[in-house]
CSV table of C-alpha atoms and ligand atoms in Angstrom, one decimal:
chain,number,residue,atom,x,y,z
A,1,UNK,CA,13.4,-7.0,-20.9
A,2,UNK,CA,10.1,-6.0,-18.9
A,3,UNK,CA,10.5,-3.6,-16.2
A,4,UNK,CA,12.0,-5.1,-13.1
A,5,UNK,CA,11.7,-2.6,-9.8
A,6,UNK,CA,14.7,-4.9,-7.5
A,7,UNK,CA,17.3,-4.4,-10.7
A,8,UNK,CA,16.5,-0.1,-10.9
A,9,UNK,CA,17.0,-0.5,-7.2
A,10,UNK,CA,20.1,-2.6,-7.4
A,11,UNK,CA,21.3,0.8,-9.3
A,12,UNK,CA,21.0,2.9,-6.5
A,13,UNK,CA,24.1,4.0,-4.4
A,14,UNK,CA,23.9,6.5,-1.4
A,15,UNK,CA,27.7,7.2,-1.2
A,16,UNK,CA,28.1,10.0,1.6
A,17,UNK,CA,30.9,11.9,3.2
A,18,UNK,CA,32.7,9.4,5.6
A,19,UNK,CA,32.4,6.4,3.1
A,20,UNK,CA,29.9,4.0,5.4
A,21,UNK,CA,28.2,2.0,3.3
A,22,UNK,CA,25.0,3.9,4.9
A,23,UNK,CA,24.3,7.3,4.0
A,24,UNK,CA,24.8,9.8,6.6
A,25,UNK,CA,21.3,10.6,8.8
A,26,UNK,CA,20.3,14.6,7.6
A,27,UNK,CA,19.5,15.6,11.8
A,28,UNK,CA,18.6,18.8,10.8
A,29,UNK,CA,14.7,20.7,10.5
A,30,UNK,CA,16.4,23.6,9.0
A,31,UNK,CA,19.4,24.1,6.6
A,32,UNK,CA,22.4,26.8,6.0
A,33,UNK,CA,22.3,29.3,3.3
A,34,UNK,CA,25.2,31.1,1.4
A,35,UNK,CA,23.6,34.3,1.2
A,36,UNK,CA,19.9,35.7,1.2
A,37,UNK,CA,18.9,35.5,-2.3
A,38,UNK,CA,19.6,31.8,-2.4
A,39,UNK,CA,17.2,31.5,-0.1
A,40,UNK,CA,14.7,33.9,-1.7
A,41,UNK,CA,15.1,31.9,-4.7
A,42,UNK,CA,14.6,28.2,-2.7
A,43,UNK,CA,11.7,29.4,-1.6
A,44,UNK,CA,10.4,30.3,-5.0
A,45,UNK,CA,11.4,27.1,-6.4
A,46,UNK,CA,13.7,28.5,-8.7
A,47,UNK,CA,16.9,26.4,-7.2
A,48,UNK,CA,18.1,22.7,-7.3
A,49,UNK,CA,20.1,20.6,-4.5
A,50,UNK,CA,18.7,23.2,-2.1
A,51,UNK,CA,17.2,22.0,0.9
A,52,UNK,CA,15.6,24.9,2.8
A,53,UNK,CA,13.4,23.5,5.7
A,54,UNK,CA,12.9,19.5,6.6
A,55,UNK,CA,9.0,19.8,6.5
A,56,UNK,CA,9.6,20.5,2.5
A,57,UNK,CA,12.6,18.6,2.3
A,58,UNK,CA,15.5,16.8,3.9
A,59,UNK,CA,18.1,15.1,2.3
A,60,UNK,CA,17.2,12.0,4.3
A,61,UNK,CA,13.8,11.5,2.7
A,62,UNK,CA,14.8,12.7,-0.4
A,63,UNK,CA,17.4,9.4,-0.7
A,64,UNK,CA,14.3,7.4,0.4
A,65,UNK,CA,12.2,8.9,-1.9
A,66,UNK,CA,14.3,8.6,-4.7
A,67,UNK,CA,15.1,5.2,-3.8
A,68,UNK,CA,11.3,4.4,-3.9
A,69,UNK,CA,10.6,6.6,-7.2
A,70,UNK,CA,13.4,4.6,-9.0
A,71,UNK,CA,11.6,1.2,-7.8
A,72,UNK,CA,8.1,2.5,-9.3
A,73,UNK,CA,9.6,3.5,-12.6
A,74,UNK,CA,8.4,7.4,-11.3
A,75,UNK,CA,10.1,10.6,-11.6
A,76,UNK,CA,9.6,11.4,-8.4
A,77,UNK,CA,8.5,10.5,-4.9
A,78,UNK,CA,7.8,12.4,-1.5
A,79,UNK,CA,7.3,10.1,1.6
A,80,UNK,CA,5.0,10.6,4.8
A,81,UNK,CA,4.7,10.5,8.3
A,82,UNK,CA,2.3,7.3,7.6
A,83,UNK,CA,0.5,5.4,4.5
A,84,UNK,CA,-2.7,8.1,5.9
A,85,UNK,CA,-1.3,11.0,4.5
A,86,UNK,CA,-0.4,9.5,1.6
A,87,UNK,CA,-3.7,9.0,0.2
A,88,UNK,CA,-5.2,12.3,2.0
A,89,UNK,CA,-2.4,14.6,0.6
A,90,UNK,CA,-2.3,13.2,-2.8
A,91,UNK,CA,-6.2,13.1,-2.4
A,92,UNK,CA,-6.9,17.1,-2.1
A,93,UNK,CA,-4.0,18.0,-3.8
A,94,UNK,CA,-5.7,16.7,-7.3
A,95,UNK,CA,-9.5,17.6,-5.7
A,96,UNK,CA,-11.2,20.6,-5.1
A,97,UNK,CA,-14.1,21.3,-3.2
A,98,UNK,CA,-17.2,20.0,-5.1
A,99,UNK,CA,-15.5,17.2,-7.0
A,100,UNK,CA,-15.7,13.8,-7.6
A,101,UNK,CA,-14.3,10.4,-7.1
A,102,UNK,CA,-14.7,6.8,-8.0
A,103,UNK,CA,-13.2,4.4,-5.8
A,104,UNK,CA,-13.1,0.5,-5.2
A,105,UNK,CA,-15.5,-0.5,-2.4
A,106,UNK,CA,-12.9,-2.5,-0.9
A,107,UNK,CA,-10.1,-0.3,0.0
A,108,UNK,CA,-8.3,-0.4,3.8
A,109,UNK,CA,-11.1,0.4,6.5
A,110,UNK,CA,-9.5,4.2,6.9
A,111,UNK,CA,-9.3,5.0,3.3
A,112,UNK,CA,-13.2,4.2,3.2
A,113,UNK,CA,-13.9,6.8,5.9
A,114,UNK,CA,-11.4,9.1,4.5
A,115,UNK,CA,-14.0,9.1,1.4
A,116,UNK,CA,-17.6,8.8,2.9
A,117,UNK,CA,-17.0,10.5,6.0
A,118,UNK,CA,-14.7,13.0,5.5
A,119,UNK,CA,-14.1,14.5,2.4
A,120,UNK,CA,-18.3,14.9,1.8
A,121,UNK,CA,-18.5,16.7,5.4
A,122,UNK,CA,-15.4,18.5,5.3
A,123,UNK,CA,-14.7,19.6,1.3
A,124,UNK,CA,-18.2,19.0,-0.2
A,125,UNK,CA,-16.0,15.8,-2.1
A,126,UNK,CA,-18.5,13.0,-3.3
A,127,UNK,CA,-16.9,9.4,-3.6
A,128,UNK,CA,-18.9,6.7,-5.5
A,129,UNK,CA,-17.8,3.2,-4.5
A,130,UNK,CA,-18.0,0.6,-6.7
A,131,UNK,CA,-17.1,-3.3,-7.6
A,132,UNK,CA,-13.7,-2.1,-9.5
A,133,UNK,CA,-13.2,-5.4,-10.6
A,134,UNK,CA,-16.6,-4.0,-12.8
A,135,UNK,CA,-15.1,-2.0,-15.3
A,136,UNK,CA,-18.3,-1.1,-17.5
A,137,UNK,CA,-19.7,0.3,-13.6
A,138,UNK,CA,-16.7,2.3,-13.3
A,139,UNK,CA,-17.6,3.9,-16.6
A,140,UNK,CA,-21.1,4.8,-15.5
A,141,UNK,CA,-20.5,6.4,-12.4
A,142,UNK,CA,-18.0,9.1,-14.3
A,143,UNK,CA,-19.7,12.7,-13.9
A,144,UNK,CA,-18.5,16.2,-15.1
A,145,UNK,CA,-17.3,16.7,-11.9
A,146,UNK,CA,-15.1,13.5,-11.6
A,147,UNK,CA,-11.5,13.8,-10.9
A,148,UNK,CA,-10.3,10.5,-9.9
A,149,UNK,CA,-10.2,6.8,-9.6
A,150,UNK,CA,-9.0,5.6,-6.7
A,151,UNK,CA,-8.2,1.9,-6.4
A,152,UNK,CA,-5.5,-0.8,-4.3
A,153,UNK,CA,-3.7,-3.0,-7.1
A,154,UNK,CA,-4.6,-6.2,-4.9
A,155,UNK,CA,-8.1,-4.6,-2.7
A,156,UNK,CA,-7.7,-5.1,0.9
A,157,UNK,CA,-9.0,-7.3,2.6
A,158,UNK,CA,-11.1,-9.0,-0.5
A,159,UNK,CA,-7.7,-9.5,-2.8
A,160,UNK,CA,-9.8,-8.5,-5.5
A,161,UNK,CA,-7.2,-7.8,-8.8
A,162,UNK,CA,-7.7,-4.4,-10.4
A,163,UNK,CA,-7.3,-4.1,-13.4
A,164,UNK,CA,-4.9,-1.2,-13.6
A,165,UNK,CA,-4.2,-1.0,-17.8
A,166,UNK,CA,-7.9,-0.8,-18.3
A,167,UNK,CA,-8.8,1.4,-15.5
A,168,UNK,CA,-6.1,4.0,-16.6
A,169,UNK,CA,-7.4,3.7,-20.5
A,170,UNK,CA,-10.8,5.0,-18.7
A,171,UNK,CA,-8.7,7.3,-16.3
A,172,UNK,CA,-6.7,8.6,-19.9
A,173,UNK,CA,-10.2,9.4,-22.3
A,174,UNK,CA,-11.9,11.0,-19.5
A,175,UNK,CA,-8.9,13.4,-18.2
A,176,UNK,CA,-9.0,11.6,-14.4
A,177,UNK,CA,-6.0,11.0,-12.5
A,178,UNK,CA,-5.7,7.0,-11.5
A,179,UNK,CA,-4.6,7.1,-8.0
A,180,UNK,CA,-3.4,3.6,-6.8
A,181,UNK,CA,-2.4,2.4,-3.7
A,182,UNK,CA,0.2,-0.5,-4.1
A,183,UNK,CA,0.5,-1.7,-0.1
A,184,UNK,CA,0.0,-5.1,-0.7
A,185,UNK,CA,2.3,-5.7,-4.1
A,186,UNK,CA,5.2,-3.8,-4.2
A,187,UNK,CA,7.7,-5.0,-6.6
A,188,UNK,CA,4.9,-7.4,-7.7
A,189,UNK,CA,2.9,-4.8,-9.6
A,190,UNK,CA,4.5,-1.6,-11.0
A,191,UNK,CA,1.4,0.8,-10.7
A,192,UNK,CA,2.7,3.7,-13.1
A,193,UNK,CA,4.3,1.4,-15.5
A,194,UNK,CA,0.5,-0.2,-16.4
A,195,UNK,CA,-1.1,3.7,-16.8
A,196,UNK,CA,-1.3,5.1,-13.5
A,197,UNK,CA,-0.7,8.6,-12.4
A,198,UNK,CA,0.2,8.3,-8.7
A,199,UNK,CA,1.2,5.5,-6.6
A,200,UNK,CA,0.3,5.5,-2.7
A,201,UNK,CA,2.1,3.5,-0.4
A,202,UNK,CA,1.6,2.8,3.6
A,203,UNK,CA,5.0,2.0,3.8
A,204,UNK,CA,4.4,0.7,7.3
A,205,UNK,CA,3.4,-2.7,5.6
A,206,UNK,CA,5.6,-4.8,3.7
A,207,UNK,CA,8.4,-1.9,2.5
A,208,UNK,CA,9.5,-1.3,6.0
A,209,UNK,CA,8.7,-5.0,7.2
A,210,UNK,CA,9.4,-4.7,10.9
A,211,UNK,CA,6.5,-2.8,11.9
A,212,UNK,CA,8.6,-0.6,14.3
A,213,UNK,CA,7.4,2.6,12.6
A,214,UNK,CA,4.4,4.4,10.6
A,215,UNK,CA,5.3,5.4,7.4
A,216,UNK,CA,3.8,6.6,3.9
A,217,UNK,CA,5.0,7.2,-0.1
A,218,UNK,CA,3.5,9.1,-3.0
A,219,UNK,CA,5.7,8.9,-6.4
A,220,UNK,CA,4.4,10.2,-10.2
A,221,UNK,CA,5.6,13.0,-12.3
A,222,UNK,CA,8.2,15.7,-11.3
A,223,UNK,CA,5.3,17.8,-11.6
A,224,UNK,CA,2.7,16.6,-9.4
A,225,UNK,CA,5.3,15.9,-6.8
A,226,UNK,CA,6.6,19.3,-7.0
A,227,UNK,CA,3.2,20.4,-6.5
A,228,UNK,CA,2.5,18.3,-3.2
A,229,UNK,CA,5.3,20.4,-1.9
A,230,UNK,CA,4.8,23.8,-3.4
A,231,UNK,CA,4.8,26.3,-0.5
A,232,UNK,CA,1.7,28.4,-1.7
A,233,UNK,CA,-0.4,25.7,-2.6
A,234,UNK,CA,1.0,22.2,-2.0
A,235,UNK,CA,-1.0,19.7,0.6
A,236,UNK,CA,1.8,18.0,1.8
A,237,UNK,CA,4.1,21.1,2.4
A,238,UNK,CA,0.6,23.2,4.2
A,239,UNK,CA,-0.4,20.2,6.2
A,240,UNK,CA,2.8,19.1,7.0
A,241,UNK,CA,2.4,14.9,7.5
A,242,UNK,CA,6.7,14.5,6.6
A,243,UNK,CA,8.4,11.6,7.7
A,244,UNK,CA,10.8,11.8,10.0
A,245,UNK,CA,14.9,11.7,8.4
A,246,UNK,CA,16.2,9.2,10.8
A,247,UNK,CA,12.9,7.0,9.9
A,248,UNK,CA,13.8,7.4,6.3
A,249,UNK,CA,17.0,6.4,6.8
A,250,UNK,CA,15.8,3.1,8.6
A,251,UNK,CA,13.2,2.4,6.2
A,252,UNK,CA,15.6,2.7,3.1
A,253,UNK,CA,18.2,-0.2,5.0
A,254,UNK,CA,15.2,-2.2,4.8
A,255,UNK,CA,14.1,-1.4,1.4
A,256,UNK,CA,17.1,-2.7,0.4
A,257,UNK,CA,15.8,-6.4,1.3
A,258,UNK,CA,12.3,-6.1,0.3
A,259,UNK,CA,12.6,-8.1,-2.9
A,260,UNK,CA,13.8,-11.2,-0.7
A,261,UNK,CA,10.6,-10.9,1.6
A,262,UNK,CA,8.5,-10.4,-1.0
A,263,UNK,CA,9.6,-13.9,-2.7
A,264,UNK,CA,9.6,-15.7,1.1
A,265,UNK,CA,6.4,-14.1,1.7
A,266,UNK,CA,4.9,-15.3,-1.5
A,267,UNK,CA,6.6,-18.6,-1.7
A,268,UNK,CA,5.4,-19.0,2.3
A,269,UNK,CA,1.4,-17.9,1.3
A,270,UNK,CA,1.1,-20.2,-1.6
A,271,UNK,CA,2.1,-23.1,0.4
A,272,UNK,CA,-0.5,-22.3,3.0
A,273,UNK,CA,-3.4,-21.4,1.0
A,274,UNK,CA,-2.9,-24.5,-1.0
A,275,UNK,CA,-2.8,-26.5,2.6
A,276,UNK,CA,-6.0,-24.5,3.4
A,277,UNK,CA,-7.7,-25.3,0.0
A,278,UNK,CA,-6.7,-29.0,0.2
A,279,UNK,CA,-8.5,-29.0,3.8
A,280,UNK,CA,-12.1,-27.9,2.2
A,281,UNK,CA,-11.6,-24.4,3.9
A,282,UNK,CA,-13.0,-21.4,1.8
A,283,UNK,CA,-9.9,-19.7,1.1
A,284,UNK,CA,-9.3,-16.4,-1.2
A,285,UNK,CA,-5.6,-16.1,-2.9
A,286,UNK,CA,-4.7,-15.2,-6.0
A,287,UNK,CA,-1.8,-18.0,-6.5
A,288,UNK,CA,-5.0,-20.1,-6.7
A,289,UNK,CA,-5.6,-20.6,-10.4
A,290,UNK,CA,-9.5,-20.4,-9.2
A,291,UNK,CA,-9.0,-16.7,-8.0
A,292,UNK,CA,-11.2,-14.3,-10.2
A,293,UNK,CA,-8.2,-12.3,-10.6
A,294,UNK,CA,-5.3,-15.3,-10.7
A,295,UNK,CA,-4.9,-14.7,-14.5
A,296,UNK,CA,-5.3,-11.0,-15.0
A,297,UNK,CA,-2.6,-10.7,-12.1
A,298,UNK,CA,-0.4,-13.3,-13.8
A,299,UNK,CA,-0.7,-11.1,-17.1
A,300,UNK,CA,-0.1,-7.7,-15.5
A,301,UNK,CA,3.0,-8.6,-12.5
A,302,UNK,CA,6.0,-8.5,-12.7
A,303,UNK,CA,8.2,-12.1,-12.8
A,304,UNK,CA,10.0,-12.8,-9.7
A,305,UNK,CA,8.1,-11.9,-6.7
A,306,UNK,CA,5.1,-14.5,-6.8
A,307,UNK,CA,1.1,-13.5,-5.6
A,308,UNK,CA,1.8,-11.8,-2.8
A,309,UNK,CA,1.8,-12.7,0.8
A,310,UNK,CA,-1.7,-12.5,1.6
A,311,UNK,CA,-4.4,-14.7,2.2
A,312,UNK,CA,-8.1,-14.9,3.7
A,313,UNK,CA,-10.3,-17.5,4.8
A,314,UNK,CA,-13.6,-17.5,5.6
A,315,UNK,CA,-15.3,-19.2,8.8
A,316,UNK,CA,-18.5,-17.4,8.3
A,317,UNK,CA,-18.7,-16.4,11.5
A,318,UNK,CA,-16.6,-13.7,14.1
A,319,UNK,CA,-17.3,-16.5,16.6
A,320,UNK,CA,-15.5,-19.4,14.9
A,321,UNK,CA,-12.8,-16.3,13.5
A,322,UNK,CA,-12.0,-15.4,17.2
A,323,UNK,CA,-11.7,-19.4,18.3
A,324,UNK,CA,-9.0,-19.9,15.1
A,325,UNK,CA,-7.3,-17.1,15.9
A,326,UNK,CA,-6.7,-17.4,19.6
A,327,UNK,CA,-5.7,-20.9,19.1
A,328,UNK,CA,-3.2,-19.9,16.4
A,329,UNK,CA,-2.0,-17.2,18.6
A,330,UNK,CA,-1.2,-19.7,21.2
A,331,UNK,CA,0.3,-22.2,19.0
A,332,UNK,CA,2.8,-19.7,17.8
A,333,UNK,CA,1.6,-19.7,14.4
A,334,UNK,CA,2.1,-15.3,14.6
A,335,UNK,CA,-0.1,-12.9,15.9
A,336,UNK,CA,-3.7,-11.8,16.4
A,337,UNK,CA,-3.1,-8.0,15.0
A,338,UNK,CA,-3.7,-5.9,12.6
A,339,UNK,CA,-1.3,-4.4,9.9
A,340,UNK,CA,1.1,-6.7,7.5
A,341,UNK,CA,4.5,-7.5,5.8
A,342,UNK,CA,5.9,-7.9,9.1
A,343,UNK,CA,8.2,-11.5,9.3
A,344,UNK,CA,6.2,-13.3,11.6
A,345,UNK,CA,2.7,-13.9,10.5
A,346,UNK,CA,-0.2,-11.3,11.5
A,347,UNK,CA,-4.1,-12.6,11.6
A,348,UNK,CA,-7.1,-10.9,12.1
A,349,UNK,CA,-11.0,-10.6,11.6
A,350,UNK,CA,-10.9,-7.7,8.5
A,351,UNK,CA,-15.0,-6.8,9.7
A,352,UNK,CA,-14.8,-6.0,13.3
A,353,UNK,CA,-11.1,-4.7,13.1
A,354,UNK,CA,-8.9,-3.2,9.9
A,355,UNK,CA,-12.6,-2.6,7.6
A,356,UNK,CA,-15.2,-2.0,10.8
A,357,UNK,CA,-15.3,1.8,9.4
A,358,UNK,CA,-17.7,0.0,7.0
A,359,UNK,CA,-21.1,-0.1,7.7
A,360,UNK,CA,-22.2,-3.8,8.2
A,361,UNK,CA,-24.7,-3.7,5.1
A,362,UNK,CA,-21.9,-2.8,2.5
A,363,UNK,CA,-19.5,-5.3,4.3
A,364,UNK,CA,-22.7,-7.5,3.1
A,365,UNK,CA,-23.1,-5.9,0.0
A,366,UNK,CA,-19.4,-6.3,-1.4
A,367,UNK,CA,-19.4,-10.0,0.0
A,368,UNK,CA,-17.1,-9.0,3.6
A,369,UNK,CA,-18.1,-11.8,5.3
A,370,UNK,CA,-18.3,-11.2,9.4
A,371,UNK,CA,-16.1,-14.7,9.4
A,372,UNK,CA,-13.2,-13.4,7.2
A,373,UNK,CA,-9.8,-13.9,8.5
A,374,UNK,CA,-7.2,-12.2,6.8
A,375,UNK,CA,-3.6,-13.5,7.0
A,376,UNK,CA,-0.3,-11.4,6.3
A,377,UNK,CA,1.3,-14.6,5.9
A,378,UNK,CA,5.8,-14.5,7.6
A,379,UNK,CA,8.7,-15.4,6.9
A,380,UNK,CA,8.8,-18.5,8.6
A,381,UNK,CA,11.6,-21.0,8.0
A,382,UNK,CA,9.7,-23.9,8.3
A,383,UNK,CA,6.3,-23.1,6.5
A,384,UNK,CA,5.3,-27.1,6.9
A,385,UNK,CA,5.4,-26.6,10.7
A,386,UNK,CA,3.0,-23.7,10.8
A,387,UNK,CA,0.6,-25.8,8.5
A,388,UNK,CA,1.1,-28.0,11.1
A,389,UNK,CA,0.0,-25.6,13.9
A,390,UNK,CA,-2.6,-24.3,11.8
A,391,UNK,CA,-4.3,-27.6,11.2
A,392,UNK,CA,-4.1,-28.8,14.6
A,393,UNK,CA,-6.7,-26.0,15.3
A,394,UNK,CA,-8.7,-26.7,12.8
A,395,UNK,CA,-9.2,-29.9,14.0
A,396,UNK,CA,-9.5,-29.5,17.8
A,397,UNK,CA,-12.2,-26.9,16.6
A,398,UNK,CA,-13.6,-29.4,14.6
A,399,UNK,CA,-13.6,-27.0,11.1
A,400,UNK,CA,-12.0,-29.8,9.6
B,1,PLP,N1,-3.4,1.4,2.6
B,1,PLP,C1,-3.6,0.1,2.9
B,1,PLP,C2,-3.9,-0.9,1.8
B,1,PLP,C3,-3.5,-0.3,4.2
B,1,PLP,O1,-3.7,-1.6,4.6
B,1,PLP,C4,-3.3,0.7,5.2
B,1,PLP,C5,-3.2,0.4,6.7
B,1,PLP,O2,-3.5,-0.7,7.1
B,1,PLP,C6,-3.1,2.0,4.8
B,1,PLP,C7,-3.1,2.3,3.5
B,1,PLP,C8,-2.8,3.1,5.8
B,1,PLP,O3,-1.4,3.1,6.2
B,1,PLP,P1,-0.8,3.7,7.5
B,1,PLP,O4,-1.4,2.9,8.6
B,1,PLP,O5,0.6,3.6,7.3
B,1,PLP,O6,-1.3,5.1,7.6
């Protein structure tokens, strides 16, 4: 049977002391040793089922952790104060100063800064951004110096598909480390199962769902997770982003009910994009069997969990963007804000908001358009309704 992420979670049981059904929240930054050499010892990595300070490890996060490591198939995870640190820790732990990295060109807004802003000023880190659907231009930006690819399994806010067994056949006969961030399509797409090395997660988005907190995930090998925390060397353990224990407590309850959302969310953004399509409006899914990545994501997802919950339109201009949305907005239809996977549906203008750290002329040059709305489509009851809602706008602003 092919890999199924909601079963290996299905497996997971927390029992504590106290027997509730929820593990008991670790309160504690620092922890209790027996006697001094233990300690020595923790500290030198030498022990196991030894928690020695929260900022390395708290039995809190590590249940989270492990939960999320089991659902990615990965020997290990670590989780972060936000989706951020994530990328940046797993980011210079693998690079030194005066490497290189190919990433897709359309990646979240911050992650794009992270890469042609900061890491060149800071770290002497070149990024090469490229089409990733493009695998032959992946190839030709590879350099001596070249340590990773860096790509989102579904690219925000484009939705292009990438197309994670070639990239990590590249990533394998050049020794780079595929580093993919799976935001968007969690228990949909199984990063490490099709080649990768490390999966990211802003677990802010769909994981958590209730957008009452900032969270982030990194899971791969014992090793490289070890590494991350190694208190010599390891970026996540020197810069310290760790998530807070009652946090990870919170965000495993809702874990546990992420592979319900994702099939609502999916089942919710099919229905709307096909309303949308039917209605002549330019939309981008990938449930539409005219997606350029519709069948590569049909051969590389896992069953269950449909396309995703995502969607974008394109009015072609922020004007006619900002009209659909306010009406929307006051329709009910969700929200004009940024961020998604939260249950009520979130809308905004990707350009001037979640990817305005891109300069206008490469918004142009990947195909952003400046009317892109991009929907993180809920968990609505009636979907019909919010077609409903969503059409009357379009017709008393006469885009349909
Ligand atoms: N990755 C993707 C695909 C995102 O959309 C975001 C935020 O929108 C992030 C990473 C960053 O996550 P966070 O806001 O939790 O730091």
């Amino acid at each position: 049977m092919s890999f199924n992420p909601a079963l290996e979670l299905q497996k997971i049981m927390n029992l504590s002391p106290f027997d509730g059904v929820n593990p008991v929240i670790s309160d504690s930054a620092t922890f209790v040793f027996s006697k001094s050499d233990v300690m020595t010892d923790t500290f030198e990595g030498k022990t196991e089922g030894c928690f020695l300070y929260s900022r390395h490890w708290n039995p809190t996060n590590m249940l989270l952790a492990n939960a999320l490591a089991a659902m990615e198939g990965a020997e290990s995870g670590w989780v972060t104060g936000s989706g951020m640190s994530a990328i940046t820790s797993t980011i210079l732990q693998i690079c030194n100063t005066g490497d290189h990295i190919i990433s897709a060109n359309t990646t979240y807004g911050g992650t794009y800064a992270f890469f042609s802003n900061y890491l060149p000023a800071k770290f002497n880190i070149e990024v090469s951004f490229v089409n990733i659907t493009d695998l032959e231009a992946v190839k030709k930006e590879i350099r001596p110096n070249t340590k990773i690819i860096f790509t989102e399994s579904m690219t925000n806010p484009l939705l292009q598909i990438s197309d994670l067994p070639s990239l990590s056949e590249i990533a394998k006969k050049n020794n780079l480390k595929l580093v993919v961030d799976n935001t968007f399509t969690p228990m949909m797409v199984s990063p490490l199962k099709l080649g990768a090395d490390v999966v990211v997660y802003s677990l802010t988005k769909y994981i958590n769902g209730k957008n009452d907190c900032v969270a982030g995930a990194i899971c791969g090998s014992e090793e490289f997770v070890n590494s991350l925390i190694d208190v010599n060397n390891g970026t996540a353990m020197l810069l310290g982003p760790v998530l807070d224990p009652p946090r990870a407590a919170s965000i495993l309850k809702n874990l546990h009910t992420l592979h319900i959302r994702m099939q609502k969310h999916s089942f919710n953004a099919a229905f709307i994009a096909q309303k949308f399509k039917d209605s002549g409006i330019n939309i981008n899914y990938p449930g539409l069997q005219d997606h350029p990545g519709h069948k590569l994501l049909g051969e590389i997802m896992n069953p269950d969990y449909g396309f995703g919950g995502m969607i974008a339109i394109d009015l072609e201009t922020t004007d006619k963007a900002s009209d659909l949305m306010t009406c929307m907005q006051e329709k009910g239809v969700g929200y004009l804000a940024v961020s998604l996977g939260y249950f009520k549906t979130l809308f905004s203008n990707s350009g001037t908001s979640t990817s305005s750290e891109v300069p206008i002329e490469e918004q142009k040059k990947m195909g952003l358009s400046e009317g892109l709305v991009r929907f993180s489509v809920g968990l609505d009851m009636d979907i019909e309704l919010t077609w409903k809602n969503i059409e009357a706008c379009l017709k008393k602003l006469k885009m349909i």
